[in-house]
Amino acid sequence: MVKHIYFLSILLLFNLPAQSTELVETLQKVKPSVVAIGISNPTGSPRIRLIGSGFVVSPGNRVATNYHVIANPLDESRLEQYVVLSGHGTVFKVHPIQQQKHAPAHDLALLTIAETLPALTVSDAPLTAEGSPVAFTGFPITQVLGLYPATHSGIIAAQTPIAIPVDNARNLQLAVLKQLDKPYLVYQLDAVAYPGNSGSPLYHPDKGEVIGIINQVYIKSSREAVLSDPSGISYAIPSQHLLNLMQQPN
């Protein structure tokens, strides 16, 4: 009986789809670069409230995330500040943010920290073709699940014009709205993202090269129902817009 189980395990291993085995190897490279974004409050409970995801980019002390993740004003009287958290589980490090650069029209932010961490490669290739396999890693439902990075996979379902997230429309300035008169293309994904996944890197499963940043999930009814009844449709900003922000002078 034991021999039969052993040979069955070997057979299943050799019959895994190529994409699955590639992603297993790629995750070893991707996960150390994925970080969480939180709000630190020295007098609060909890002291740090997790609100989103991000990932480290060149030269290693910069973190890419969504602008809407760090856009809300904080309570300075309570010493609140946005922070970056590296590591996972109960072993993590808190990194104060020293500098920020924003691209609100593309829902992007670049945060500078003091420490250098493993960086992911950001692709400068044109838009990835529809039907291509993709994966993303981040911290979904961070306040409940904590600092345990989760990976989801799917395909690029479409290249579609950007839509303004309803929750953030009130925060967009007039200049930004004018830029959106000429919408740019984003990736629509056949994959499930959840609150907390905002800022997660979207990458090729075989190489781990970043091609986009998760920034929205289509909600069928209400935000409360997104956990029990997810739509399975998510969106990501193409990496070319992040490269433009990275190349801007400080």
Coordinates of N, CA and C in Angstrom, one line a residue, residues 78-200:
R78 N -2.7 61.9 16.7 CA -2.5 60.6 17.2 C -1.2 60.0 16.7
L79 N -0.3 60.8 16.1 CA 1.0 60.4 15.6 C 0.9 59.3 14.5
E80 N -0.2 59.2 13.8 CA -0.4 58.2 12.7 C 0.5 58.5 11.6
Q81 N 1.0 57.4 11.0 CA 1.9 57.5 9.8 C 1.8 56.2 9.0
Y82 N 2.0 56.3 7.7 CA 2.0 55.2 6.9 C 3.4 54.5 7.0
V83 N 3.4 53.1 7.0 CA 4.6 52.4 7.2 C 4.6 51.2 6.2
V84 N 5.8 50.7 6.0 CA 6.0 49.5 5.2 C 6.4 48.3 6.1
L85 N 5.8 47.1 5.9 CA 6.2 46.0 6.7 C 6.8 44.9 5.8
S86 N 8.0 44.5 6.1 CA 8.6 43.3 5.4 C 8.6 42.1 6.3
G87 N 8.7 40.9 5.7 CA 8.7 39.7 6.5 C 7.3 39.1 6.4
H88 N 7.0 38.1 7.2 CA 5.7 37.5 7.2 C 5.4 36.8 8.5
G89 N 4.1 36.6 8.8 CA 3.7 36.0 10.0 C 4.0 36.9 11.2
T90 N 4.6 36.3 12.2 CA 4.9 37.1 13.4 C 6.3 37.6 13.4
V91 N 7.1 37.3 12.3 CA 8.4 37.8 12.2 C 8.5 38.9 11.1
F92 N 8.5 40.1 11.5 CA 8.4 41.2 10.5 C 9.2 42.4 11.0
K93 N 9.4 43.3 10.1 CA 10.1 44.6 10.4 C 9.3 45.7 9.9
V94 N 9.2 46.8 10.7 CA 8.5 48.0 10.3 C 9.5 49.0 9.7
H95 N 9.2 49.6 8.5 CA 10.0 50.5 7.9 C 9.3 51.9 7.8
P96 N 9.8 52.9 8.4 CA 9.2 54.2 8.2 C 9.4 54.7 6.8
I97 N 8.5 55.5 6.2 CA 8.6 56.0 4.9 C 9.3 57.3 4.9
Q98 N 10.3 57.4 4.2 CA 11.1 58.6 4.2 C 10.7 59.6 3.1
Q99 N 10.2 59.1 2.0 CA 9.8 59.9 0.8 C 8.7 59.3 0.0
Q100 N 7.9 60.1 -0.6 CA 6.8 59.5 -1.5 C 6.8 60.2 -2.8
K101 N 6.5 59.5 -3.9 CA 6.2 60.1 -5.2 C 4.9 59.5 -5.6
H102 N 4.0 60.3 -6.2 CA 2.7 59.9 -6.6 C 2.4 60.1 -8.1
A103 N 1.6 59.2 -8.6 CA 1.0 59.4 -9.9 C -0.5 59.0 -9.8
P104 N -1.3 60.0 -9.3 CA -2.7 59.7 -9.0 C -3.5 59.2 -10.2
A105 N -3.2 59.8 -11.4 CA -4.0 59.4 -12.6 C -3.8 57.9 -13.0
H106 N -2.7 57.4 -12.5 CA -2.4 55.9 -12.8 C -2.5 55.1 -11.5
D107 N -3.0 55.8 -10.4 CA -3.2 55.1 -9.1 C -1.9 54.4 -8.7
L108 N -0.8 55.2 -8.7 CA 0.5 54.6 -8.4 C 1.2 55.5 -7.3
A109 N 1.9 54.9 -6.4 CA 2.8 55.6 -5.5 C 4.1 54.8 -5.3
L110 N 5.1 55.6 -5.1 CA 6.5 55.0 -4.9 C 7.0 55.5 -3.6
L111 N 7.2 54.6 -2.6 CA 7.6 54.9 -1.3 C 9.1 54.6 -1.1
T112 N 9.8 55.5 -0.5 CA 11.3 55.3 -0.2 C 11.5 54.9 1.3
I113 N 12.2 53.9 1.5 CA 12.5 53.5 2.9 C 14.0 53.5 3.1
A114 N 14.5 53.3 4.3 CA 16.0 53.4 4.5 C 16.7 52.1 4.1
E115 N 16.1 50.9 4.4 CA 16.7 49.6 4.2 C 16.6 49.1 2.8
T116 N 17.6 48.4 2.3 CA 17.5 47.8 1.0 C 17.0 46.3 1.1
L117 N 16.0 46.0 0.3 CA 15.4 44.7 0.3 C 15.5 44.1 -1.1
P118 N 15.3 42.8 -1.2 CA 15.3 42.2 -2.6 C 14.3 42.8 -3.5
A119 N 14.7 43.2 -4.7 CA 13.8 43.9 -5.6 C 13.4 43.0 -6.8
L120 N 12.1 43.3 -7.2 CA 11.6 42.6 -8.4 C 12.0 43.4 -9.7
T121 N 12.1 42.7 -10.8 CA 12.3 43.3 -12.1 C 11.0 43.8 -12.7
V122 N 10.9 45.0 -13.1 CA 9.7 45.6 -13.7 C 9.9 45.6 -15.2
S123 N 8.9 44.9 -15.9 CA 9.0 44.8 -17.3 C 8.8 46.1 -18.1
D124 N 9.6 46.3 -19.1 CA 9.5 47.5 -20.0 C 8.9 47.0 -21.3
A125 N 8.3 45.8 -21.4 CA 7.8 45.3 -22.7 C 6.4 45.9 -22.9
P126 N 5.9 45.9 -24.1 CA 4.5 46.4 -24.4 C 3.5 45.6 -23.6
L127 N 2.2 46.0 -23.8 CA 1.2 45.3 -23.0 C 1.2 43.8 -23.3
T128 N 1.0 43.0 -22.3 CA 1.0 41.5 -22.4 C -0.3 41.1 -23.0
A129 N -0.2 40.1 -23.9 CA -1.3 39.7 -24.7 C -2.4 39.1 -23.9
E130 N -3.7 39.2 -24.4 CA -4.8 38.6 -23.8 C -4.7 37.1 -23.8
G131 N -5.1 36.4 -22.8 CA -5.0 35.0 -22.7 C -3.7 34.5 -22.0
S132 N -2.7 35.4 -21.8 CA -1.5 35.1 -21.1 C -1.7 34.7 -19.7
P133 N -1.0 33.7 -19.2 CA -1.1 33.3 -17.7 C -0.4 34.3 -16.9
V134 N -1.0 34.7 -15.7 CA -0.4 35.6 -14.8 C -0.6 35.2 -13.4
A135 N 0.1 35.7 -12.5 CA -0.1 35.5 -11.0 C 0.2 36.8 -10.3
F136 N -0.4 36.9 -9.1 CA -0.1 38.0 -8.2 C 0.0 37.5 -6.8
T137 N 0.8 38.2 -6.0 CA 1.0 37.8 -4.6 C 0.9 39.1 -3.7
G138 N 0.1 38.9 -2.7 CA -0.1 40.1 -1.7 C -0.7 39.6 -0.5
F139 N -1.3 40.5 0.2 CA -1.9 40.3 1.6 C -3.4 40.5 1.5
P140 N -4.2 39.6 1.0 CA -5.6 39.8 1.0 C -6.2 39.8 2.4
I141 N -7.2 40.7 2.6 CA -7.9 40.7 3.9 C -6.9 40.8 5.0
T142 N -6.0 41.7 4.9 CA -4.9 41.7 5.8 C -5.2 41.8 7.3
Q143 N -6.3 42.5 7.6 CA -6.7 42.7 9.0 C -7.1 41.4 9.7
V144 N -7.6 40.5 8.8 CA -8.1 39.2 9.3 C -7.0 38.1 9.2
L145 N -6.4 38.0 8.1 CA -5.5 36.9 7.8 C -4.1 37.2 8.2
G146 N -3.7 38.5 8.4 CA -2.4 38.9 8.9 C -1.4 38.8 7.8
L147 N -0.1 38.8 8.2 CA 1.0 38.9 7.3 C 1.4 37.6 6.7
Y148 N 0.5 37.0 6.0 CA 0.8 35.7 5.3 C 0.5 35.9 3.8
P149 N 1.5 36.1 3.0 CA 1.3 36.4 1.6 C 0.6 35.2 0.9
A150 N -0.4 35.6 0.1 CA -1.1 34.6 -0.7 C -1.0 34.9 -2.2
T151 N -1.0 33.8 -3.0 CA -0.8 34.0 -4.4 C -2.0 33.5 -5.1
H152 N -2.5 34.2 -6.1 CA -3.6 33.9 -7.0 C -3.1 33.9 -8.4
S153 N -3.7 33.0 -9.2 CA -3.3 33.0 -10.6 C -4.6 33.0 -11.5
G154 N -4.3 33.3 -12.8 CA -5.4 33.4 -13.8 C -4.8 33.8 -15.1
I155 N -5.6 34.4 -15.9 CA -5.1 34.9 -17.2 C -5.5 36.4 -17.4
I156 N -4.9 37.0 -18.4 CA -5.3 38.3 -18.8 C -6.6 38.2 -19.7
A157 N -7.7 38.6 -19.2 CA -9.0 38.4 -19.9 C -9.2 39.4 -21.0
A158 N -8.7 40.7 -20.7 CA -8.9 41.7 -21.7 C -8.0 42.9 -21.4
Q159 N -7.8 43.7 -22.4 CA -7.2 45.0 -22.2 C -8.3 46.0 -22.3
T160 N -8.6 46.8 -21.3 CA -9.8 47.6 -21.3 C -9.5 49.0 -20.7
P161 N -10.3 50.0 -21.1 CA -10.0 51.4 -20.6 C -10.2 51.4 -19.1
I162 N -9.4 52.3 -18.4 CA -9.5 52.4 -17.0 C -10.8 53.0 -16.6
A163 N -11.3 52.6 -15.4 CA -12.4 53.2 -14.8 C -12.0 53.7 -13.4
I164 N -12.6 54.8 -13.0 CA -12.3 55.4 -11.7 C -13.0 54.6 -10.5
P165 N -12.2 54.1 -9.6 CA -12.8 53.4 -8.4 C -13.8 54.3 -7.7
V166 N -15.0 53.9 -7.5 CA -16.1 54.7 -6.9 C -15.6 55.2 -5.5
D167 N -15.0 54.4 -4.7 CA -14.6 54.8 -3.4 C -13.6 55.9 -3.4
N168 N -12.8 56.1 -4.5 CA -11.8 57.1 -4.5 C -12.1 58.2 -5.4
A169 N -13.2 58.2 -6.1 CA -13.5 59.3 -7.0 C -13.5 60.7 -6.3
R170 N -14.0 60.7 -5.1 CA -14.0 62.0 -4.4 C -12.6 62.6 -4.1
N171 N -11.6 61.7 -4.1 CA -10.3 62.1 -3.8 C -9.5 62.6 -5.0
L172 N -10.1 62.4 -6.2 CA -9.3 62.8 -7.4 C -9.5 64.3 -7.6
Q173 N -8.3 64.9 -7.9 CA -8.3 66.4 -8.2 C -8.8 66.6 -9.6
L174 N -9.2 67.9 -9.9 CA -9.7 68.2 -11.2 C -8.7 67.9 -12.3
A175 N -7.4 68.2 -12.0 CA -6.4 67.9 -13.0 C -6.3 66.4 -13.4
V176 N -6.5 65.6 -12.4 CA -6.5 64.2 -12.6 C -7.7 63.7 -13.4
L177 N -8.8 64.3 -13.1 CA -10.0 63.9 -13.9 C -9.9 64.3 -15.4
K178 N -9.2 65.5 -15.6 CA -9.0 65.9 -17.0 C -8.2 64.9 -17.7
Q179 N -7.1 64.4 -17.1 CA -6.3 63.4 -17.7 C -7.1 62.1 -18.0
L180 N -8.1 61.8 -17.2 CA -8.8 60.6 -17.5 C -9.9 60.8 -18.6
D181 N -10.0 62.0 -19.1 CA -10.8 62.2 -20.3 C -10.3 61.3 -21.5
K182 N -9.0 61.0 -21.4 CA -8.5 60.1 -22.4 C -8.0 58.8 -21.7
P183 N -8.9 57.9 -21.5 CA -8.5 56.7 -20.6 C -7.4 55.9 -21.3
Y184 N -6.6 55.3 -20.4 CA -5.5 54.4 -20.9 C -6.0 53.0 -20.6
L185 N -5.3 52.0 -21.2 CA -5.7 50.6 -21.1 C -5.1 50.0 -19.8
V186 N -5.9 49.2 -19.2 CA -5.4 48.4 -18.0 C -5.8 46.9 -18.3
Y187 N -5.2 46.0 -17.5 CA -5.5 44.6 -17.6 C -6.8 44.3 -16.8
Q188 N -7.7 43.6 -17.5 CA -8.8 42.9 -16.8 C -8.4 41.5 -16.6
L189 N -8.5 40.9 -15.4 CA -8.0 39.6 -15.1 C -9.1 38.7 -14.8
D190 N -8.9 37.4 -15.2 CA -9.8 36.3 -14.8 C -9.2 35.7 -13.6
A191 N -9.2 36.4 -12.4 CA -8.6 36.0 -11.2 C -9.2 36.7 -10.0
V192 N -9.2 36.1 -8.9 CA -9.9 36.7 -7.7 C -8.9 37.5 -6.9
A193 N -9.2 38.8 -6.7 CA -8.5 39.6 -5.7 C -9.5 40.1 -4.7
Y194 N -8.9 40.4 -3.5 CA -9.7 40.8 -2.4 C -9.2 42.1 -1.8
P195 N -10.0 42.8 -0.9 CA -9.4 44.0 -0.2 C -8.1 43.6 0.5
G196 N -7.1 44.4 0.3 CA -5.8 44.2 0.9 C -4.8 43.8 -0.3
N197 N -5.4 43.3 -1.4 CA -4.5 43.0 -2.5 C -4.1 44.2 -3.3
S198 N -4.7 45.3 -3.1 CA -4.3 46.6 -3.8 C -2.8 46.8 -3.6
G199 N -2.1 46.9 -4.7 CA -0.6 47.1 -4.7 C 0.2 45.9 -4.9
S200 N -0.5 44.7 -5.0 CA 0.2 43.4 -5.3 C 0.8 43.4 -6.6

